[in-house]
Amino acid sequence: MELDISLWWVRLPDMEQPTTGAGAPQRTRIVLAEVVRSRDHDRARAELAEQTQVGDALVRGLVRAQLALALRLSVVVAIGLGALPLLFAVAPTTSTVKVVGISLPWVLLGVGAFPFLVVVGLTYVYLAERNEQDFTAVVRRPER
Amino acid sequence: MGNPYTVPAIVAVTLATLAIGFYGLKLARTTSDFLVASRVVSPTWNAAAIGGEYLSAASFLGVAGLILKYGVDVLWYPVGFAAGYLALLLFVAAPLRRSGAFTLPDFCEVRLHSPGLRKLATGFVVFIGWLYLVPQLQGAGLTLTTVAGGPYELGALLVGVVVTANVALGGMRAITFVQAFQYWLKLTALAVPAMFLVLHWQADGRPPVTPQEGLTFPAATTVVIEHDATLTYADGSSKEVRPGEELVFQAGDAVPQVSDVDTAHDLDWLLPGNDAGGMFGTYSLILATFLGTMGLPHVLVRFYTNPNGAAARRTTLVVLGLVGLFYFLPTLYGVLGRVYTPQLLMTGETDAVVLLLPTAVLGTGVLGQLLAALVAAGAFAAFLSSSSGLLTSVAGVISTDVLAHASDRGPGQRGSVRDFRMAAMIAGLVPVVLALNVASLDVSQVVGLAFAVAASSFCPLLVLGIWWRRLTDFGAAAGILVGGGAAVGAVLVTILGPPLEGWAAALIAQPAAWTVPLAFAVMVAVSLATRRRTPPDVGTTMLRLHAPESLRL
């Protein structure tokens, strides 16, 4: 609903500009300034909201980027943690290695796993927010 | 046990819970306050509250008990319980918050506009919630019996009544404060005694956890046998024992193996890959815990209290850190339990290790008793907070989908505060009755099954709903029915059915490895077959789920 209203705001001055522009200069200038500054932005938002081809492509791109990021980090976890049972089964000697007197599986699963998960999480939050910033930047300057 | 501090500590935790709930009640003025804390809870409070709610009896008592019994293979429980939040962060957190859905049925409505699917989801939320609630109440009963000698029914009833009253009177806002308080209480209750335990272990000259000659009793111990069994001693000799028989061991005596108690010994305990289910069981557990967390109703309901998607993401990250911090501790208790409370390996009551370790290590002096009381208080906090969260979410769906429907407001309309209170009563009564009547279930096993059901029903729904445009209502319903239904079937067979042997046992005891892929496959296949039912507004929904708030769309 909000989106429709903003669209209406953008188009109305566009159409009326030639006739009313000369008649009331003071008033028009203020309106014009407001509209010009936000028109590109609003048009892009309108495209997103109206599901035009451009808007649709933008959203699909964002979703794909975020999904690819999530999947890539899942693969990191799948290899980093998910491969451990396999490793211990295939190469049993790895589980008898000792780190500061504690055998390796205990160190990896009991201690190492948690900081590892937090680091992956931190990476995700950083990169996901960057994807969103990129998206916002494209939407605000659709011509580039 | 004769510890004079335990009962006051448990009473203090219960009173503090009620007091904070009452304080929250004074603040909760509107229906919105009541249900979603008016969305003004800060990320740190919210994260502590999520952590407090999540760390249940299974985490506080069960994990240490499992580690004492089975060793390195069950370290996947705490790792999976924490990693579940990473999966939640990667695939669900921000889009779910942006969807504006308060519960899983709400999400079905937002994404697929299907009243039928909404009802199905409501059914699963209630099933998972109750499946998770029953062992919490039973754990409470068991704790009270262990530490204070009170009757089992009293503990279950006490937690049930306190939690139901608190949820019904204070709603979610009160719960947020209560949960956050309880996270820190639980962390303290394990961390402080753990420091003393480790110092004492150092002072003892670091007795080995897996000594060459097998486990020995650290002090004179009397073990009362409860079932007919065969004891096998370290020298190979064996002895038949009868129920009620008292065995007296001196300090330094070897710990015999008891035939009817399933435990891992020596190298089996120390090294991975020797448990009964084998690698299938391990991977099934990993899948259930990694993917099940996102489908737990009491976890999702919290995301609505974040102001926006970015905050939801940051909150989840903080939760991951808090939960990870907590899970360092149960491992320590499980390992030290081998040295100081080996008699639990003979009785099989390893869930009590966290409760018994402080007095076993530090003696029955004031320090040991105070720390034991602190641990007992933490255990009660675990029961209270998890049960509150579960009850809030189950009551939430009952009030919005069942009661509101019955009173003609239609599904999806927020019910009145009165509806919510009535729903809380209903949601609390059923598990209390079940806990008092169903035979005692193993806490961690049942919680693991709840994770498996969540991973096979709501995980595919959320992941595909958020990332895949072609999901249809038929596809979602079919996936939930087939995958979730298979997992529910496995749960019922495990709890009610006869004991199974061989591969069937592994497939039923840890069903996630086949039910999760099944649910995903069915959901995708049926969605593709019913392509024409794709919601026409899927583009708008996707935009709403994924567009950053900075656009102010």
XYZ file of C-alpha atoms in Angstrom:
697
model
C 0.000 0.000 0.000
C 2.747 2.429 0.929
C 4.440 1.638 -2.347
C 1.459 2.649 -4.441
C 1.323 6.005 -2.717
C 4.973 6.745 -3.337
C 4.511 5.849 -6.991
C 1.630 8.265 -7.297
C 3.746 11.001 -5.763
C 6.480 10.470 -8.282
C 4.283 10.497 -11.357
C 2.016 13.378 -10.486
C 4.634 16.160 -10.610
C 6.118 14.619 -13.754
C 2.876 15.065 -15.642
C 1.939 18.422 -14.230
C 5.318 20.005 -14.478
C 4.968 21.698 -17.903
C 1.700 23.477 -17.064
C 2.146 24.433 -13.430
C 5.907 24.983 -13.513
C 5.756 28.514 -14.906
C 2.702 29.699 -12.948
C 3.976 29.328 -9.421
C 7.767 29.349 -9.515
C 8.371 29.449 -5.769
C 6.175 26.497 -5.033
C 7.259 24.437 -8.032
C 10.925 24.760 -7.262
C 10.494 23.236 -3.854
C 8.408 20.380 -5.199
C 10.796 19.827 -8.084
C 13.815 19.729 -5.854
C 12.137 17.170 -3.674
C 11.025 15.023 -6.590
C 14.275 15.112 -8.549
C 16.292 14.091 -5.549
C 14.164 11.075 -4.765
C 12.857 10.177 -8.221
C 15.497 7.639 -9.199
C 15.299 6.082 -5.815
C 11.528 5.935 -5.914
C 11.469 4.621 -9.459
C 13.746 1.754 -8.468
C 11.639 1.055 -5.450
C 8.564 1.180 -7.604
C 10.159 -1.278 -9.996
C 10.857 -3.587 -7.121
C 7.322 -3.262 -5.865
C 5.677 -3.572 -9.260
C 7.653 -6.682 -10.152
C 8.880 -5.224 -13.407
C 11.575 -7.237 -15.125
C 14.296 -5.013 -13.744
C 12.953 -5.123 -10.215
C 12.422 -8.858 -10.365
C 15.952 -9.416 -11.624
C 17.328 -7.272 -8.788
C 15.502 -9.284 -6.126
C 16.450 -12.591 -7.722
C 20.067 -11.458 -7.751
C 19.976 -10.586 -4.061
C 18.301 -13.869 -3.109
C 20.802 -15.812 -5.196
C 23.751 -13.976 -3.652
C 22.525 -14.557 -0.111
C 21.727 -18.213 -0.788
C 25.119 -18.784 -2.407
C 26.796 -17.233 0.630
C 24.811 -19.401 3.044
C 25.502 -22.547 1.013
C 29.216 -21.768 0.724
C 29.531 -21.363 4.484
C 27.480 -24.555 5.008
C 30.039 -26.378 2.889
C 32.783 -24.944 5.112
C 30.981 -26.368 8.170
C 30.186 -29.647 6.406
C 33.879 -30.108 5.664
C 35.179 -28.659 8.924
C 32.866 -30.620 11.222
C 30.893 -33.062 9.081
C 33.982 -34.804 7.774
C 35.268 -35.586 11.266
C 33.357 -38.866 11.905
C 34.505 -40.064 8.488
C 38.092 -39.017 9.203
C 38.137 -40.801 12.549
C 36.721 -43.936 10.920
C 39.011 -43.925 7.877
C 42.190 -42.938 9.706
C 41.848 -44.167 13.300
C 45.384 -43.013 14.099
C 44.187 -39.390 13.975
C 42.085 -40.007 17.061
C 45.059 -41.141 19.128
C 47.038 -37.943 18.479
C 47.320 -35.940 21.677
C 47.146 -32.173 22.038
C 48.340 -30.944 25.457
C 47.641 -34.381 26.878
C 44.078 -34.628 25.532
C 43.296 -36.794 22.519
C 42.458 -34.960 19.312
C 38.716 -35.827 18.951
C 38.048 -34.431 22.429
C 39.904 -31.219 21.632
C 38.172 -30.768 18.275
C 34.630 -31.572 19.397
C 34.689 -30.497 23.037
C 36.556 -27.229 22.634
C 37.410 -26.278 19.037
C 33.967 -26.698 17.473
C 32.350 -23.767 19.291
C 34.810 -20.977 18.358
C 34.792 -22.385 14.815
C 31.000 -22.033 14.615
C 31.130 -18.487 15.984
C 33.789 -17.487 13.438
C 31.680 -18.881 10.579
C 28.692 -16.994 11.993
C 30.638 -13.728 12.201
C 31.810 -14.156 8.610
C 28.253 -14.744 7.487
C 26.849 -11.674 9.225
C 29.605 -9.483 7.752
C 29.222 -10.807 4.198
C 25.411 -10.914 4.267
C 25.253 -7.292 5.355
C 27.672 -6.403 2.573
C 25.412 -8.147 0.029
C 22.536 -6.047 1.304
C 24.546 -2.850 1.079
C 25.429 -3.690 -2.525
C 21.763 -4.292 -3.271
C 20.748 -1.016 -1.661
C 23.414 0.829 -3.624
C 22.191 -0.641 -6.938
C 18.578 0.162 -6.146
C 19.419 3.748 -5.247
C 21.372 4.271 -8.481
C 19.587 2.085 -11.033
C 21.267 3.695 -14.080
C 24.661 2.285 -13.190
C 20.937 -36.352 50.607
C 20.623 -34.175 53.685
C 21.920 -31.019 52.038
C 20.303 -28.129 53.962
C 20.874 -25.604 51.155
C 19.251 -27.412 48.228
C 15.590 -26.826 48.981
C 16.059 -23.111 49.818
C 18.035 -22.695 46.566
C 15.306 -24.314 44.480
C 12.643 -22.262 46.270
C 14.700 -19.092 45.676
C 14.954 -19.777 41.939
C 11.248 -20.461 41.720
C 10.387 -17.304 43.668
C 12.793 -15.201 41.599
C 11.126 -16.544 38.451
C 7.708 -15.613 39.774
C 8.938 -12.220 41.005
C 10.472 -11.260 37.682
C 7.338 -12.539 35.987
C 5.244 -10.324 38.251
C 7.488 -7.324 37.596
C 7.010 -7.969 33.890
C 3.271 -8.256 34.426
C 3.182 -4.710 35.771
C 4.930 -3.537 32.604
C 2.746 -5.533 30.244
C -0.218 -3.281 29.605
C -1.388 -4.058 26.093
C -2.015 -7.232 24.141
C 1.031 -6.422 22.037
C 3.222 -6.133 25.148
C 1.829 -9.387 26.280
C 2.481 -11.384 23.151
C 5.631 -10.043 21.555
C 7.167 -7.765 24.157
C 6.210 -4.873 21.850
C 9.333 -5.668 19.822
C 11.513 -3.413 21.943
C 13.660 -6.061 23.577
C 17.329 -5.254 22.916
C 19.477 -7.830 21.045
C 21.592 -8.634 24.119
C 18.563 -9.239 26.328
C 16.914 -11.129 23.554
C 19.972 -13.300 22.908
C 20.345 -14.147 26.602
C 16.643 -14.932 26.688
C 16.913 -17.236 23.666
C 19.921 -18.939 25.250
C 18.113 -19.260 28.572
C 15.121 -20.764 26.895
C 17.137 -23.145 24.753
C 19.379 -24.679 27.437
C 16.967 -27.227 28.784
C 17.288 -30.177 31.116
C 18.775 -32.070 28.177
C 21.653 -29.596 28.003
C 22.105 -28.972 31.703
C 21.898 -32.574 32.959
C 21.573 -34.840 29.952
C 24.701 -33.929 27.990
C 27.065 -34.460 30.932
C 25.315 -37.746 31.713
C 25.661 -38.971 28.152
C 29.347 -38.024 28.053
C 29.953 -39.868 31.314
C 28.290 -42.935 29.807
C 29.342 -42.977 26.172
C 32.331 -40.663 25.851
C 33.539 -38.874 22.769
C 30.790 -39.983 20.355
C 28.084 -38.047 22.164
C 30.075 -34.796 22.020
C 28.053 -34.367 18.830
C 25.021 -33.514 20.997
C 26.449 -30.227 22.362
C 28.154 -29.432 19.049
C 24.891 -30.015 17.183
C 22.794 -28.089 19.715
C 25.095 -25.082 19.132
C 25.502 -25.562 15.364
C 21.721 -25.502 15.007
C 21.945 -21.765 15.626
C 24.440 -21.393 12.804
C 22.025 -23.109 10.390
C 19.291 -20.856 11.733
C 21.507 -17.806 11.178
C 22.532 -18.790 7.645
C 19.143 -19.762 6.254
C 16.329 -18.414 8.365
C 16.982 -15.611 10.880
C 16.728 -12.350 8.911
C 14.112 -13.412 6.306
C 11.899 -14.950 8.974
C 11.932 -11.730 10.983
C 11.187 -9.696 7.864
C 8.269 -11.950 7.032
C 6.618 -10.644 10.198
C 5.541 -14.176 11.133
C 5.139 -14.727 14.878
C 4.753 -18.501 14.691
C 5.310 -21.204 12.097
C 1.611 -21.281 11.156
C 1.898 -17.510 10.569
C 4.803 -18.163 8.225
C 2.689 -20.657 6.239
C -0.014 -18.001 5.948
C 2.402 -15.258 4.842
C 4.225 -17.359 2.294
C 1.632 -19.769 0.911
C -1.793 -18.394 2.016
C -3.119 -21.861 2.785
C -5.466 -22.364 5.757
C -5.064 -26.142 5.478
C -1.286 -25.934 5.681
C -1.681 -23.565 8.605
C -3.697 -26.161 10.491
C -1.156 -28.877 9.705
C 1.683 -26.670 10.968
C -0.293 -25.908 14.128
C -0.631 -29.628 14.759
C 3.122 -30.156 14.408
C 3.953 -27.176 16.635
C 1.781 -28.591 19.384
C 3.206 -32.110 18.946
C 6.840 -30.955 19.056
C 6.115 -28.619 21.970
C 4.544 -31.353 24.068
C 7.171 -33.920 23.083
C 9.781 -31.480 24.377
C 7.822 -30.475 27.491
C 7.180 -33.928 28.932
C 10.868 -34.843 29.543
C 11.469 -31.381 31.071
C 8.792 -32.008 33.670
C 10.001 -35.549 34.274
C 13.565 -34.265 34.669
C 12.297 -31.842 37.283
C 10.652 -34.679 39.167
C 13.820 -36.744 39.018
C 15.984 -33.842 40.201
C 13.806 -33.222 43.213
C 13.973 -36.914 44.079
C 17.762 -37.005 43.684
C 18.764 -33.883 45.552
C 16.038 -33.396 48.112
C 14.426 -36.818 48.423
C 11.001 -35.364 47.609
C 8.395 -37.400 45.740
C 8.760 -37.533 41.943
C 5.234 -36.241 41.263
C 5.844 -33.120 43.331
C 8.744 -31.925 41.167
C 6.880 -32.441 37.903
C 3.749 -30.809 39.290
C 5.678 -27.894 40.831
C 7.441 -26.976 37.595
C 4.241 -27.483 35.597
C 2.180 -25.194 37.816
C 4.828 -22.465 38.230
C 5.474 -22.309 34.513
C 1.813 -22.350 33.501
C 0.969 -19.618 35.999
C 3.908 -17.494 34.929
C 3.126 -17.773 31.224
C -0.599 -17.222 31.745
C -0.098 -14.177 33.972
C 2.947 -12.472 32.520
C 2.975 -13.375 28.848
C 6.045 -12.999 26.741
C 7.503 -9.803 28.114
C 7.806 -11.265 31.561
C 9.227 -14.377 29.984
C 11.959 -12.418 28.219
C 13.299 -11.054 31.514
C 12.908 -14.409 33.223
C 14.731 -16.245 30.448
C 17.623 -13.809 30.293
C 18.065 -14.079 34.063
C 17.985 -17.838 33.796
C 20.651 -18.040 31.115
C 23.140 -16.302 33.398
C 22.002 -18.350 36.366
C 22.549 -21.598 34.442
C 25.970 -20.518 33.238
C 27.003 -19.527 36.778
C 25.553 -22.689 38.270
C 27.809 -24.814 36.083
C 30.850 -22.528 35.779
C 31.494 -21.739 39.440
C 31.406 -25.346 40.702
C 33.417 -26.387 37.614
C 36.274 -24.109 38.684
C 36.368 -25.704 42.141
C 36.141 -29.184 40.612
C 39.075 -28.602 38.282
C 41.180 -27.039 41.072
C 40.452 -30.019 43.277
C 41.332 -32.419 40.466
C 44.666 -30.561 40.068
C 45.306 -30.758 43.802
C 44.566 -34.492 43.689
C 47.507 -34.887 41.337
C 45.326 -35.073 38.217
C 44.017 -38.639 38.482
C 43.742 -40.081 34.935
C 40.308 -40.227 33.319
C 40.983 -43.546 31.594
C 43.517 -45.314 33.836
C 45.384 -48.353 32.464
C 43.969 -50.700 35.074
C 40.342 -49.526 34.604
C 38.194 -47.194 36.688
C 38.471 -47.340 40.472
C 36.344 -45.921 43.262
C 37.873 -42.716 44.691
C 36.269 -43.306 48.097
C 34.357 -45.969 49.977
C 31.023 -46.344 48.169
C 27.843 -48.348 48.647
C 25.921 -49.246 45.495
C 22.355 -50.540 45.729
C 21.435 -52.874 42.867
C 18.001 -52.260 41.315
C 17.708 -55.009 38.704
C 18.910 -58.574 38.237
C 22.303 -58.250 36.607
C 25.733 -59.769 36.180
C 28.776 -57.888 37.439
C 32.018 -58.377 35.539
C 35.172 -57.480 37.439
C 38.403 -56.247 35.942
C 40.114 -59.636 36.559
C 37.470 -61.409 34.437
C 35.476 -62.951 37.286
C 31.737 -62.325 37.399
C 28.988 -62.332 39.964
C 25.163 -62.482 39.832
C 23.353 -59.806 41.842
C 19.706 -59.389 42.828
C 17.606 -56.240 43.308
C 18.035 -54.650 46.717
C 21.493 -56.125 47.220
C 24.004 -53.646 48.674
C 27.554 -53.800 47.405
C 30.256 -52.095 49.453
C 33.408 -50.938 47.684
C 36.538 -49.549 49.338
C 38.572 -46.652 47.964
C 40.786 -48.006 45.174
C 38.547 -50.980 44.344
C 37.998 -51.539 40.622
C 34.588 -50.541 39.205
C 32.809 -53.650 37.841
C 30.762 -53.569 34.646
C 27.035 -54.120 35.098
C 25.369 -56.219 32.403
C 22.109 -54.276 32.107
C 23.675 -50.808 32.032
C 24.826 -49.769 28.581
C 28.093 -47.855 28.906
C 31.293 -47.433 26.927
C 34.510 -48.589 28.558
C 38.108 -47.448 28.450
C 39.172 -47.074 24.832
C 35.591 -47.240 23.520
C 34.848 -44.253 25.698
C 37.979 -42.354 24.755
C 38.030 -42.942 21.007
C 35.319 -42.191 18.437
C 33.296 -44.531 16.259
C 32.479 -47.372 18.615
C 28.883 -46.715 19.578
C 26.083 -49.091 18.653
C 24.477 -47.047 15.862
C 27.867 -46.513 14.232
C 28.449 -43.828 11.668
C 24.805 -43.806 10.532
C 23.725 -42.849 14.022
C 26.364 -40.130 14.263
C 25.411 -38.508 10.961
C 21.726 -38.837 11.744
C 22.290 -37.047 15.036
C 24.297 -34.331 13.302
C 21.518 -33.780 10.758
C 18.773 -33.719 13.404
C 20.519 -31.249 15.710
C 21.989 -29.007 13.003
C 18.676 -28.662 11.167
C 16.192 -29.251 13.981
C 16.891 -26.086 15.958
C 15.341 -23.848 13.300
C 12.107 -25.839 13.486
C 11.642 -25.669 17.238
C 8.590 -23.516 17.919
C 9.944 -21.838 21.048
C 13.077 -20.743 19.203
C 11.239 -19.158 16.271
C 8.747 -17.233 18.358
C 11.625 -15.184 19.792
C 12.674 -13.752 16.449
C 9.594 -11.624 16.292
C 10.823 -9.599 19.257
C 13.760 -8.299 17.203
C 13.153 -4.859 15.689
C 14.291 -5.929 12.173
C 16.069 -8.544 10.083
C 19.587 -7.235 10.689
C 18.985 -7.257 14.458
C 17.644 -10.808 14.181
C 20.917 -11.834 12.534
C 23.037 -10.181 15.202
C 20.902 -11.660 17.967
C 21.381 -15.143 16.510
C 25.133 -14.649 16.394
C 25.189 -13.613 20.067
C 23.067 -16.648 20.921
C 25.539 -18.894 19.109
C 28.325 -17.430 21.236
C 26.396 -17.720 24.502
C 25.264 -21.276 23.831
C 28.773 -22.303 22.729
C 30.223 -20.809 25.914
C 27.800 -22.856 27.983
C 28.578 -26.140 26.222
C 32.228 -26.129 27.287
C 30.998 -27.008 30.772
C 28.895 -30.208 30.563
C 31.843 -31.990 28.924
C 33.975 -31.169 31.950
C 31.372 -32.629 34.304
C 31.020 -35.780 32.216
C 34.786 -36.348 32.171
C 35.335 -35.648 35.881
C 32.357 -37.901 36.615
C 34.461 -40.856 35.404
C 36.985 -40.118 38.135
C 34.766 -39.113 41.045
C 31.314 -40.696 40.575
C 31.946 -44.051 38.809
C 29.099 -45.645 40.774
C 26.679 -43.885 38.370
C 28.049 -46.142 35.637
C 26.831 -49.093 37.699
C 23.342 -47.715 38.394
C 22.943 -46.124 34.955
C 21.574 -42.904 36.495
C 24.211 -40.812 34.768
C 21.854 -37.832 34.322
C 22.505 -37.113 38.003
C 26.257 -36.589 37.516
C 26.025 -32.785 37.433
C 23.989 -32.808 40.633
C 26.180 -35.257 42.536
C 29.676 -34.228 41.459
C 30.139 -31.181 43.769
C 29.630 -33.169 46.973
C 31.442 -36.219 45.580
C 34.553 -34.150 44.852
C 34.536 -31.489 47.534
C 33.006 -33.513 50.348
C 29.904 -32.783 52.365
C 31.339 -29.662 53.989
C 29.717 -26.263 53.613
C 31.474 -25.535 50.289
C 30.450 -28.811 48.671
C 26.874 -28.422 49.858
C 26.619 -24.799 48.726
C 27.921 -25.676 45.268
C 25.574 -28.672 45.077
C 22.691 -26.350 45.949
C 23.804 -23.907 43.245
C 23.837 -26.699 40.654
C 20.400 -27.883 41.739
C 19.104 -24.316 41.437
C 20.600 -24.142 37.930
C 18.892 -27.394 37.002
C 15.577 -25.999 38.160
C 16.223 -22.843 36.167
C 16.736 -25.084 33.140
C 13.386 -26.804 33.623
C 11.553 -23.557 34.311
C 12.968 -21.593 31.393
C 12.666 -24.252 28.679
C 9.192 -25.173 29.779
C 8.139 -21.505 29.841
C 9.391 -20.929 26.315
C 7.749 -24.061 24.982
C 4.535 -23.293 26.743
C 4.459 -19.713 25.428
C 4.835 -20.917 21.858
C 2.339 -23.760 22.154
C -0.127 -21.421 23.896
C 0.552 -18.849 21.169
C -0.528 -21.157 18.359
C -3.440 -22.535 20.351
C -4.765 -19.047 21.117
C -4.341 -17.700 17.574
C -5.294 -20.790 15.596
C -7.658 -22.802 17.729
C -9.356 -20.467 20.196
C -9.493 -17.409 17.920
C -10.907 -19.634 15.215
C -13.531 -20.997 17.573
C -14.564 -17.483 18.569
C -15.020 -16.427 14.909
C -12.181 -14.001 14.713
C -10.695 -16.220 12.051
C -7.242 -17.754 11.932
C -4.269 -15.445 12.052
C -6.063 -12.802 14.074
C -4.279 -12.143 17.325
C -6.421 -13.501 20.087
C -7.278 -11.552 23.184
C -5.234 -11.768 26.371
C -8.001 -13.932 27.808
C -7.672 -16.389 24.923
C -3.927 -16.538 25.493
C -4.371 -17.268 29.183
C -6.850 -20.010 28.502
C -4.542 -21.473 25.852
C -1.657 -21.449 28.355
C -3.771 -23.459 30.795
C -4.617 -26.040 28.133
C -1.053 -26.181 26.822
C 0.305 -26.672 30.341
C -2.213 -29.208 31.560
C -1.642 -31.852 28.889
C 2.133 -32.360 29.389
C 1.724 -32.342 33.185
C -0.822 -35.156 32.906
C 1.438 -37.021 30.458
C 4.517 -36.557 32.660
C 2.694 -37.987 35.640
C 1.320 -40.985 33.772
C 3.739 -42.031 31.034
C 6.686 -44.161 32.146
C 9.857 -42.136 32.572
C 11.594 -41.393 29.281
C 15.283 -40.748 28.781
C 15.624 -36.944 28.683
C 18.218 -36.634 25.933
C 16.720 -39.314 23.738
C 13.277 -37.715 23.688
C 14.706 -34.256 23.124
C 16.763 -35.716 20.263
C 13.560 -37.110 18.762
C 11.875 -33.708 19.040
C 14.812 -32.283 17.066
C 14.395 -35.021 14.445
C 10.688 -34.244 14.014
C 11.411 -30.516 13.719
C 14.213 -31.143 11.207
C 11.955 -33.340 9.067
C 8.958 -31.023 9.015
C 9.641 -27.339 9.605
C 13.241 -27.169 8.405
C 12.339 -27.993 4.766
C 9.290 -25.730 4.985
C 11.370 -22.763 6.170
C 14.397 -23.303 3.938
C 12.406 -23.911 0.746
C 9.812 -21.289 1.678
C 12.482 -18.642 2.122
C 14.782 -19.504 -0.787
C 12.736 -21.294 -3.448
C 10.028 -19.474 -5.395
C 8.315 -22.545 -6.732
C 7.226 -23.981 -3.390
C 3.464 -24.607 -3.375
C 1.059 -25.242 -0.531
C 0.474 -28.814 -1.736
C 4.226 -29.451 -1.872
C 4.778 -28.049 1.601
C 1.896 -30.038 3.078
C 3.010 -33.269 1.372
C 6.601 -32.833 2.581
C 5.528 -32.148 6.156
C 3.102 -35.078 6.132
C 5.540 -37.598 4.646
C 8.838 -36.503 6.267
C 7.448 -35.216 9.541
C 4.949 -38.065 9.654
C 7.750 -40.623 9.241
C 9.703 -38.963 12.051
C 6.612 -38.897 14.293
C 6.091 -42.575 13.532
C 9.679 -43.334 14.507
C 9.165 -41.389 17.756
C 6.036 -43.333 18.636
C 7.699 -46.672 17.859
C 10.717 -45.705 19.997
C 8.618 -44.594 22.964
C 5.770 -47.102 22.844
C 6.974 -49.978 20.674
C 9.057 -53.065 21.422
C 12.867 -52.843 21.432
C 14.312 -53.360 17.963
C 17.491 -55.033 16.755
C 20.087 -54.276 14.094
C 19.511 -51.815 11.257
C 15.835 -51.279 12.054
C 16.863 -50.076 15.512
C 19.363 -47.579 14.084
C 16.858 -46.288 11.503
C 14.131 -45.792 14.104
C 16.245 -44.522 17.007
C 17.936 -41.819 14.896
C 15.505 -41.240 12.026
C 16.757 -37.847 10.786
C 19.240 -39.207 8.226
C 16.405 -40.592 6.123
C 13.390 -38.482 7.134
C 15.028 -35.090 6.428
C 16.070 -35.901 2.827
C 12.678 -37.573 2.330
C 10.846 -34.426 3.456
C 12.937 -32.198 1.165
C 12.502 -34.558 -1.807
C 8.732 -34.865 -1.411
C 8.339 -31.117 -0.927
C 10.285 -30.339 -4.094
C 8.697 -33.086 -6.207
C 5.098 -32.272 -5.279
C 5.730 -28.533 -5.674
C 7.032 -29.117 -9.196
C 4.031 -31.324 -9.980
C 1.580 -28.663 -8.750
C 3.363 -25.763 -10.419
C 0.129 -23.921 -11.119
C -0.487 -23.464 -7.415
C 2.572 -21.233 -6.953
C 1.262 -18.155 -5.105
C 0.843 -15.245 -7.548
C 2.437 -12.805 -5.088
C 5.597 -14.861 -4.587
C 7.715 -12.016 -6.019
C 6.344 -9.527 -3.481
C 6.864 -12.023 -0.677
C 10.461 -12.656 -1.725
C 11.099 -8.923 -1.806
C 9.653 -8.591 1.684
C 11.725 -11.507 3.019
C 15.054 -10.456 1.574
C 15.094 -6.693 0.997
C 17.177 -4.870 3.603
C 15.363 -2.488 5.937
C 17.553 0.426 4.843
C 15.462 0.644 1.649
C 12.380 1.412 3.753
C 10.126 -0.299 1.256
